[in-house]
Amino acid sequence: MRTSRICLLGTLAALSFGPAVAQTADSEQAIKVTQSVAETWMKTYDKHDAKAQSMLFVPNGVFLPPTTSVPLVKGRDAIERSWAGLFKSMGGGHETVTVRDAIPIGNDAIAAVNEYKIVGDGANANKVLTGRAAIVLAKTPDGWRYVSITPQAAPPRAAQ
Amino acid sequence: MRTFRICLLGSLVAVAVPAVAQTTGHEQAMKVADSVVKSFMAAYDTRDPKAISALFLPNAMVLSANGAVSLGREAIERSYAEGLKNLGGHYVIVIKDAIPLGSDVVVATDDVKVGGVGQHSDGTLNIRAVITLAKTADGWRYAAISAQKLSGTGQ
């Protein structure tokens, strides 16, 4: 009888604690995770390292360029080319990302909205791209990675 | 001893269930996404914002094509109520690709045409979007939508 009780407890623990313990917390935790990934993103951006940028995506991740006449970009290689093009047109530059909202989706995914600002370098120092982006992150064995980034550009303006 | 074995089996089954259900393939993810957007199109055609918002998780997030962010079902309901009033029209959504994330989440890209919009019901709004779907006890629901209005589009 005692064995039976212990086993029942074990079964219940397996059913309830497994997913519950692993569950990605609330919105606050989701914002922290997202901001942490964004910090890595900003570092790789400042190095103007398109390959490192692409490695922050899952292998089949997607990027929807804010210029909507440009087709959707899918996969790390294509994403790398896309960001290399942006670095070229901005003369490198610097990006700031601030996460505004995030929600956990189950244990291993997060949807978030952030605001971004990219300021060009050198001859492009007067170029500023701002806007907001919706992102989806997935937890992988290598850490959290972007599944998708969907930016919406604000109208272009000169640097302050 | 027999009871112990049965209970041990029970525990193992309980632990293994998520693994059995895991990894919906690409094809299955496409089917799931297709099914959810069909429900969305049907709900939109009823002109009932509550029915539309019921297809979303309670804490879902939408970045709409016009740049507005809606957080939560109530905000999403208000957003679609406004859309139905000001835009009207009829949605045609085609899933282009879908990525399964484990067994309970699907991320998909789609092309959206909202036809018959505007004052004279002769405009078309072209959108591309990423939708994130989550499996719940009530079926698959939208967790997030992020949309981009395509250039050269009406409205």
CSV table of N, CA, C and O in Angstrom, one decimal, chain B residues 43-140:
chain,number,residue,atom,x,y,z
B,43,ALA,N,-14.2,33.2,-39.4
B,43,ALA,CA,-14.7,34.1,-38.3
B,43,ALA,C,-14.8,35.5,-38.8
B,43,ALA,O,-15.7,36.3,-38.5
B,44,TYR,N,-13.8,36.0,-39.7
B,44,TYR,CA,-13.9,37.3,-40.2
B,44,TYR,C,-15.1,37.6,-41.0
B,44,TYR,O,-15.8,38.6,-40.9
B,45,ASP,N,-15.5,36.5,-41.8
B,45,ASP,CA,-16.7,36.7,-42.6
B,45,ASP,C,-18.0,36.7,-41.8
B,45,ASP,O,-19.0,37.2,-42.3
B,46,THR,N,-17.9,36.3,-40.6
B,46,THR,CA,-19.1,36.4,-39.7
B,46,THR,C,-19.3,37.9,-39.2
B,46,THR,O,-20.3,38.2,-38.6
B,47,ARG,N,-18.2,38.7,-39.4
B,47,ARG,CA,-18.2,40.1,-38.9
B,47,ARG,C,-18.3,40.1,-37.4
B,47,ARG,O,-18.9,41.1,-36.9
B,48,ASP,N,-17.8,39.1,-36.7
B,48,ASP,CA,-17.9,39.1,-35.3
B,48,ASP,C,-16.5,39.1,-34.7
B,48,ASP,O,-15.8,38.1,-34.6
B,49,PRO,N,-16.2,40.3,-34.1
B,49,PRO,CA,-14.8,40.5,-33.6
B,49,PRO,C,-14.6,39.5,-32.4
B,49,PRO,O,-13.4,39.2,-32.1
B,50,LYS,N,-15.6,39.2,-31.7
B,50,LYS,CA,-15.4,38.3,-30.5
B,50,LYS,C,-15.0,36.9,-31.0
B,50,LYS,O,-14.2,36.2,-30.5
B,51,ALA,N,-15.7,36.5,-32.1
B,51,ALA,CA,-15.4,35.1,-32.7
B,51,ALA,C,-13.9,35.2,-33.2
B,51,ALA,O,-13.2,34.1,-33.1
B,52,ILE,N,-13.5,36.3,-33.7
B,52,ILE,CA,-12.1,36.4,-34.2
B,52,ILE,C,-11.1,36.3,-33.1
B,52,ILE,O,-10.2,35.5,-33.1
B,53,SER,N,-11.4,37.1,-32.0
B,53,SER,CA,-10.5,37.2,-30.9
B,53,SER,C,-10.4,35.8,-30.1
B,53,SER,O,-9.4,35.5,-29.5
B,54,ALA,N,-11.5,35.1,-30.2
B,54,ALA,CA,-11.5,33.7,-29.6
B,54,ALA,C,-10.5,32.8,-30.2
B,54,ALA,O,-10.1,31.8,-29.6
B,55,LEU,N,-10.0,33.1,-31.4
B,55,LEU,CA,-9.0,32.3,-32.0
B,55,LEU,C,-7.6,32.6,-31.5
B,55,LEU,O,-6.6,32.0,-31.9
B,56,PHE,N,-7.5,33.6,-30.6
B,56,PHE,CA,-6.2,34.0,-30.0
B,56,PHE,C,-6.0,33.5,-28.6
B,56,PHE,O,-7.0,33.3,-27.9
B,57,LEU,N,-4.8,33.3,-28.2
B,57,LEU,CA,-4.5,33.1,-26.8
B,57,LEU,C,-4.9,34.3,-26.0
B,57,LEU,O,-4.9,35.4,-26.5
B,58,PRO,N,-5.3,34.1,-24.7
B,58,PRO,CA,-5.7,35.3,-23.9
B,58,PRO,C,-4.6,36.4,-23.8
B,58,PRO,O,-5.0,37.5,-23.8
B,59,ASN,N,-3.4,36.0,-23.9
B,59,ASN,CA,-2.3,37.0,-23.9
B,59,ASN,C,-1.6,37.2,-25.2
B,59,ASN,O,-0.5,37.7,-25.2
B,60,ALA,N,-2.3,36.9,-26.3
B,60,ALA,CA,-1.7,37.0,-27.6
B,60,ALA,C,-1.3,38.4,-28.0
B,60,ALA,O,-1.7,39.4,-27.4
B,61,MET,N,-0.4,38.5,-28.9
B,61,MET,CA,0.2,39.8,-29.3
B,61,MET,C,0.1,40.0,-30.8
B,61,MET,O,0.4,39.0,-31.6
B,62,VAL,N,-0.4,41.1,-31.3
B,62,VAL,CA,-0.5,41.4,-32.7
B,62,VAL,C,0.2,42.7,-33.0
B,62,VAL,O,-0.1,43.7,-32.4
B,63,LEU,N,1.1,42.6,-34.0
B,63,LEU,CA,1.7,43.9,-34.6
B,63,LEU,C,1.0,43.9,-36.0
B,63,LEU,O,1.3,43.2,-36.9
B,64,SER,N,0.0,44.9,-36.1
B,64,SER,CA,-0.8,44.9,-37.3
B,64,SER,C,0.0,45.6,-38.4
B,64,SER,O,1.0,46.3,-38.2
B,65,ALA,N,-0.5,45.5,-39.6
B,65,ALA,CA,0.1,46.1,-40.8
B,65,ALA,C,0.2,47.6,-40.7
B,65,ALA,O,1.1,48.2,-41.3
B,66,ASN,N,-0.7,48.2,-39.9
B,66,ASN,CA,-0.7,49.7,-39.8
B,66,ASN,C,0.2,50.1,-38.6
B,66,ASN,O,0.3,51.3,-38.3
B,67,GLY,N,0.9,49.2,-38.0
B,67,GLY,CA,1.9,49.5,-37.0
B,67,GLY,C,1.4,49.5,-35.6
B,67,GLY,O,2.2,49.7,-34.6
B,68,ALA,N,0.1,49.2,-35.4
B,68,ALA,CA,-0.5,49.2,-34.0
B,68,ALA,C,-0.1,47.9,-33.4
B,68,ALA,O,-0.1,46.8,-34.0
B,69,VAL,N,0.1,47.9,-32.1
B,69,VAL,CA,0.4,46.7,-31.3
B,69,VAL,C,-0.8,46.5,-30.4
B,69,VAL,O,-1.3,47.4,-29.7
B,70,SER,N,-1.4,45.3,-30.5
B,70,SER,CA,-2.5,44.9,-29.6
B,70,SER,C,-2.0,43.7,-28.7
B,70,SER,O,-1.5,42.7,-29.2
B,71,LEU,N,-2.2,43.9,-27.4
B,71,LEU,CA,-1.8,42.9,-26.5
B,71,LEU,C,-3.0,42.3,-25.7
B,71,LEU,O,-3.8,43.1,-25.1
B,72,GLY,N,-3.3,41.0,-25.9
B,72,GLY,CA,-4.4,40.4,-25.2
B,72,GLY,C,-5.6,40.4,-26.0
B,72,GLY,O,-5.8,41.2,-26.9
B,73,ARG,N,-6.5,39.4,-25.7
B,73,ARG,CA,-7.7,39.1,-26.5
B,73,ARG,C,-8.6,40.4,-26.6
B,73,ARG,O,-9.2,40.6,-27.7
B,74,GLU,N,-8.8,41.1,-25.5
B,74,GLU,CA,-9.7,42.2,-25.5
B,74,GLU,C,-9.2,43.3,-26.5
B,74,GLU,O,-10.0,43.9,-27.3
B,75,ALA,N,-7.9,43.6,-26.4
B,75,ALA,CA,-7.4,44.6,-27.3
B,75,ALA,C,-7.5,44.1,-28.8
B,75,ALA,O,-7.7,44.9,-29.7
B,76,ILE,N,-7.3,42.8,-29.0
B,76,ILE,CA,-7.3,42.3,-30.3
B,76,ILE,C,-8.8,42.3,-30.8
B,76,ILE,O,-9.0,42.7,-32.0
B,77,GLU,N,-9.7,42.1,-29.9
B,77,GLU,CA,-11.1,42.2,-30.3
B,77,GLU,C,-11.5,43.6,-30.8
B,77,GLU,O,-12.1,43.8,-31.8
B,78,ARG,N,-11.0,44.6,-30.0
B,78,ARG,CA,-11.3,46.0,-30.3
B,78,ARG,C,-10.6,46.3,-31.7
B,78,ARG,O,-11.2,47.0,-32.5
B,79,SER,N,-9.4,45.8,-31.9
B,79,SER,CA,-8.7,46.1,-33.1
B,79,SER,C,-9.4,45.6,-34.3
B,79,SER,O,-9.6,46.3,-35.3
B,80,TYR,N,-9.9,44.3,-34.2
B,80,TYR,CA,-10.7,43.8,-35.3
B,80,TYR,C,-12.0,44.4,-35.5
B,80,TYR,O,-12.6,44.5,-36.6
B,81,ALA,N,-12.6,44.8,-34.4
B,81,ALA,CA,-13.9,45.5,-34.5
B,81,ALA,C,-13.8,46.8,-35.3
B,81,ALA,O,-14.6,47.1,-36.2
B,82,GLU,N,-12.6,47.5,-35.0
B,82,GLU,CA,-12.3,48.7,-35.7
B,82,GLU,C,-12.1,48.4,-37.2
B,82,GLU,O,-12.6,49.1,-38.1
B,83,GLY,N,-11.3,47.3,-37.4
B,83,GLY,CA,-11.0,46.9,-38.8
B,83,GLY,C,-12.3,46.6,-39.6
B,83,GLY,O,-12.4,46.9,-40.8
B,84,LEU,N,-13.2,45.8,-38.9
B,84,LEU,CA,-14.4,45.5,-39.6
B,84,LEU,C,-15.3,46.7,-40.0
B,84,LEU,O,-15.9,46.8,-41.0
B,85,LYS,N,-15.2,47.7,-39.0
B,85,LYS,CA,-16.0,48.9,-39.3
B,85,LYS,C,-15.4,49.8,-40.4
B,85,LYS,O,-16.1,50.3,-41.2
B,86,ASN,N,-14.1,50.0,-40.3
B,86,ASN,CA,-13.4,50.9,-41.2
B,86,ASN,C,-12.9,50.3,-42.5
B,86,ASN,O,-12.8,51.0,-43.5
B,87,LEU,N,-12.7,49.0,-42.5
B,87,LEU,CA,-12.0,48.4,-43.6
B,87,LEU,C,-13.0,47.4,-44.3
B,87,LEU,O,-13.2,47.5,-45.5
B,88,GLY,N,-13.7,46.6,-43.5
B,88,GLY,CA,-14.6,45.6,-44.0
B,88,GLY,C,-13.8,44.6,-44.8
B,88,GLY,O,-12.8,44.1,-44.4
B,89,GLY,N,-14.4,44.3,-46.0
B,89,GLY,CA,-13.6,43.4,-46.9
B,89,GLY,C,-13.7,41.9,-46.5
B,89,GLY,O,-14.5,41.5,-45.7
B,90,HIS,N,-12.8,41.2,-47.2
B,90,HIS,CA,-12.8,39.7,-47.1
B,90,HIS,C,-11.4,39.2,-47.2
B,90,HIS,O,-10.7,39.6,-48.1
B,91,TYR,N,-11.0,38.4,-46.2
B,91,TYR,CA,-9.6,37.9,-46.2
B,91,TYR,C,-9.4,36.7,-47.0
B,91,TYR,O,-10.2,35.7,-47.0
B,92,VAL,N,-8.3,36.7,-47.8
B,92,VAL,CA,-7.8,35.4,-48.4
B,92,VAL,C,-6.4,35.2,-47.9
B,92,VAL,O,-5.5,36.1,-48.2
B,93,ILE,N,-6.2,34.2,-47.1
B,93,ILE,CA,-4.8,34.0,-46.6
B,93,ILE,C,-4.3,32.7,-47.1
B,93,ILE,O,-4.9,31.6,-47.1
B,94,VAL,N,-3.0,32.7,-47.6
B,94,VAL,CA,-2.4,31.6,-48.1
B,94,VAL,C,-1.1,31.3,-47.3
B,94,VAL,O,-0.2,32.2,-47.3
B,95,ILE,N,-1.0,30.2,-46.7
B,95,ILE,CA,0.2,29.8,-46.0
B,95,ILE,C,1.4,29.5,-47.0
B,95,ILE,O,1.2,28.7,-47.9
B,96,LYS,N,2.5,30.2,-46.8
B,96,LYS,CA,3.6,29.9,-47.7
B,96,LYS,C,4.6,28.9,-47.1
B,96,LYS,O,5.2,28.2,-47.8
B,97,ASP,N,4.8,29.0,-45.8
B,97,ASP,CA,5.7,28.0,-45.2
B,97,ASP,C,5.4,27.9,-43.7
B,97,ASP,O,4.7,28.8,-43.1
B,98,ALA,N,5.9,26.8,-43.1
B,98,ALA,CA,5.6,26.7,-41.7
B,98,ALA,C,6.8,25.9,-41.0
B,98,ALA,O,7.4,25.0,-41.6
B,99,ILE,N,7.1,26.4,-39.8
B,99,ILE,CA,8.2,25.8,-39.1
B,99,ILE,C,7.7,25.2,-37.7
B,99,ILE,O,7.1,26.0,-37.0
B,100,PRO,N,7.8,23.9,-37.5
B,100,PRO,CA,7.3,23.4,-36.2
B,100,PRO,C,8.4,23.7,-35.2
B,100,PRO,O,9.6,23.5,-35.4
B,101,LEU,N,7.9,24.2,-34.0
B,101,LEU,CA,8.9,24.3,-32.9
B,101,LEU,C,8.4,23.4,-31.8
B,101,LEU,O,7.5,23.7,-31.0
B,102,GLY,N,9.0,22.2,-31.8
B,102,GLY,CA,8.5,21.1,-30.8
B,102,GLY,C,7.2,20.7,-31.3
B,102,GLY,O,6.8,20.8,-32.5
B,103,SER,N,6.4,20.3,-30.3
B,103,SER,CA,5.1,19.7,-30.7
B,103,SER,C,3.9,20.7,-30.5
B,103,SER,O,2.8,20.5,-31.0
B,104,ASP,N,4.2,21.8,-29.8
B,104,ASP,CA,3.1,22.7,-29.4
B,104,ASP,C,3.1,24.1,-30.0
B,104,ASP,O,2.3,24.9,-29.7
B,105,VAL,N,4.1,24.4,-30.9
B,105,VAL,CA,4.2,25.7,-31.4
B,105,VAL,C,4.5,25.6,-32.9
B,105,VAL,O,5.3,24.7,-33.3
B,106,VAL,N,3.8,26.4,-33.7
B,106,VAL,CA,4.1,26.4,-35.2
B,106,VAL,C,4.3,27.9,-35.5
B,106,VAL,O,3.5,28.8,-35.1
B,107,VAL,N,5.4,28.2,-36.3
B,107,VAL,CA,5.5,29.5,-36.8
B,107,VAL,C,5.4,29.4,-38.3
B,107,VAL,O,6.0,28.6,-39.0
B,108,ALA,N,4.5,30.3,-38.9
B,108,ALA,CA,4.3,30.2,-40.3
B,108,ALA,C,4.3,31.5,-41.0
B,108,ALA,O,4.1,32.6,-40.3
B,109,THR,N,4.7,31.6,-42.3
B,109,THR,CA,4.6,32.8,-43.0
B,109,THR,C,3.4,32.7,-44.0
B,109,THR,O,3.1,31.6,-44.5
B,110,ASP,N,2.7,33.8,-44.2
B,110,ASP,CA,1.6,33.8,-45.1
B,110,ASP,C,1.5,35.0,-46.0
B,110,ASP,O,2.1,36.1,-45.7
B,111,ASP,N,0.7,34.9,-47.0
B,111,ASP,CA,0.4,36.1,-47.9
B,111,ASP,C,-1.1,36.3,-47.6
B,111,ASP,O,-1.9,35.4,-47.6
B,112,VAL,N,-1.4,37.6,-47.5
B,112,VAL,CA,-2.8,38.0,-47.1
B,112,VAL,C,-3.3,39.0,-48.2
B,112,VAL,O,-2.7,39.9,-48.5
B,113,LYS,N,-4.5,38.7,-48.7
B,113,LYS,CA,-5.2,39.7,-49.5
B,113,LYS,C,-6.5,40.0,-48.8
B,113,LYS,O,-7.3,39.1,-48.5
B,114,VAL,N,-6.7,41.3,-48.5
B,114,VAL,CA,-8.0,41.7,-48.0
B,114,VAL,C,-8.7,42.5,-49.1
B,114,VAL,O,-8.3,43.6,-49.5
B,115,GLY,N,-9.6,41.8,-49.8
B,115,GLY,CA,-10.3,42.4,-50.9
B,115,GLY,C,-11.6,43.1,-50.5
B,115,GLY,O,-12.1,42.8,-49.4
B,116,GLY,N,-12.1,43.9,-51.4
B,116,GLY,CA,-13.3,44.6,-51.2
B,116,GLY,C,-13.3,45.6,-50.0
B,116,GLY,O,-14.3,45.7,-49.3
B,117,VAL,N,-12.2,46.2,-49.8
B,117,VAL,CA,-12.1,47.2,-48.7
B,117,VAL,C,-12.3,48.6,-49.2
B,117,VAL,O,-12.2,48.9,-50.3
B,118,GLY,N,-12.5,49.4,-48.2
B,118,GLY,CA,-12.6,50.9,-48.4
B,118,GLY,C,-14.0,51.3,-48.7
B,118,GLY,O,-15.0,50.5,-48.7
B,119,GLN,N,-14.1,52.6,-48.9
B,119,GLN,CA,-15.4,53.3,-49.0
B,119,GLN,C,-16.2,52.7,-50.2
B,119,GLN,O,-17.4,52.5,-50.0
B,120,HIS,N,-15.6,52.3,-51.3
B,120,HIS,CA,-16.3,51.8,-52.4
B,120,HIS,C,-16.1,50.3,-52.6
B,120,HIS,O,-16.5,49.7,-53.6
B,121,SER,N,-15.6,49.7,-51.6
B,121,SER,CA,-15.3,48.2,-51.6
B,121,SER,C,-14.6,47.8,-52.8
B,121,SER,O,-14.9,46.7,-53.3
B,122,ASP,N,-13.7,48.6,-53.3
B,122,ASP,CA,-13.0,48.2,-54.5
B,122,ASP,C,-11.5,48.2,-54.3
B,122,ASP,O,-10.7,48.0,-55.3
B,123,GLY,N,-11.1,48.3,-53.1
B,123,GLY,CA,-9.6,48.3,-52.8
B,123,GLY,C,-9.2,46.9,-52.4
B,123,GLY,O,-10.0,46.1,-52.0
B,124,THR,N,-7.9,46.7,-52.5
B,124,THR,CA,-7.3,45.5,-52.0
B,124,THR,C,-6.0,45.8,-51.2
B,124,THR,O,-5.2,46.6,-51.6
B,125,LEU,N,-6.0,45.2,-50.1
B,125,LEU,CA,-4.9,45.4,-49.2
B,125,LEU,C,-4.0,44.1,-49.2
B,125,LEU,O,-4.5,43.0,-49.0
B,126,ASN,N,-2.7,44.3,-49.6
B,126,ASN,CA,-1.8,43.1,-49.6
B,126,ASN,C,-0.9,43.2,-48.5
B,126,ASN,O,-0.2,44.2,-48.2
B,127,ILE,N,-0.8,42.0,-47.8
B,127,ILE,CA,0.0,42.0,-46.6
B,127,ILE,C,0.8,40.7,-46.6
B,127,ILE,O,0.4,39.7,-47.2
B,128,ARG,N,2.0,40.7,-45.9
B,128,ARG,CA,2.7,39.5,-45.6
B,128,ARG,C,2.8,39.4,-44.1
B,128,ARG,O,2.9,40.5,-43.5
B,129,ALA,N,2.8,38.2,-43.6
B,129,ALA,CA,2.8,38.1,-42.1
B,129,ALA,C,3.5,36.9,-41.6
B,129,ALA,O,3.6,35.9,-42.3
B,130,VAL,N,3.9,37.0,-40.4
B,130,VAL,CA,4.4,35.8,-39.7
B,130,VAL,C,3.4,35.5,-38.6
B,130,VAL,O,3.0,36.4,-37.8
B,131,ILE,N,2.9,34.3,-38.5
B,131,ILE,CA,1.9,33.9,-37.5
B,131,ILE,C,2.6,32.8,-36.6
B,131,ILE,O,3.3,32.0,-37.1
B,132,THR,N,2.3,33.0,-35.3
B,132,THR,CA,2.8,32.0,-34.4
B,132,THR,C,1.6,31.4,-33.7
B,132,THR,O,0.7,32.1,-33.2
B,133,LEU,N,1.6,30.0,-33.8
B,133,LEU,CA,0.4,29.3,-33.2
B,133,LEU,C,0.8,28.4,-32.1
B,133,LEU,O,1.9,27.9,-32.1
B,134,ALA,N,-0.1,28.3,-31.1
B,134,ALA,CA,0.2,27.5,-29.9
B,134,ALA,C,-0.9,26.4,-29.8
B,134,ALA,O,-2.1,26.8,-30.0
B,135,LYS,N,-0.5,25.2,-29.4
B,135,LYS,CA,-1.5,24.2,-29.2
B,135,LYS,C,-2.0,24.3,-27.8
B,135,LYS,O,-1.3,24.4,-26.8
B,136,THR,N,-3.4,24.4,-27.6
B,136,THR,CA,-4.0,24.5,-26.3
B,136,THR,C,-5.0,23.4,-26.2
B,136,THR,O,-5.3,22.6,-27.1
B,137,ALA,N,-5.6,23.3,-25.0
B,137,ALA,CA,-6.6,22.3,-24.7
B,137,ALA,C,-7.8,22.5,-25.6
B,137,ALA,O,-8.5,21.6,-25.9
B,138,ASP,N,-8.0,23.7,-26.1
B,138,ASP,CA,-9.1,24.0,-27.0
B,138,ASP,C,-8.7,24.0,-28.5
B,138,ASP,O,-9.5,24.4,-29.3
B,139,GLY,N,-7.5,23.5,-28.8
B,139,GLY,CA,-7.1,23.5,-30.2
B,139,GLY,C,-6.0,24.5,-30.4
B,139,GLY,O,-5.5,25.1,-29.4
B,140,TRP,N,-5.6,24.7,-31.6
B,140,TRP,CA,-4.5,25.6,-32.0
B,140,TRP,C,-5.1,27.0,-32.0
B,140,TRP,O,-6.2,27.3,-32.4
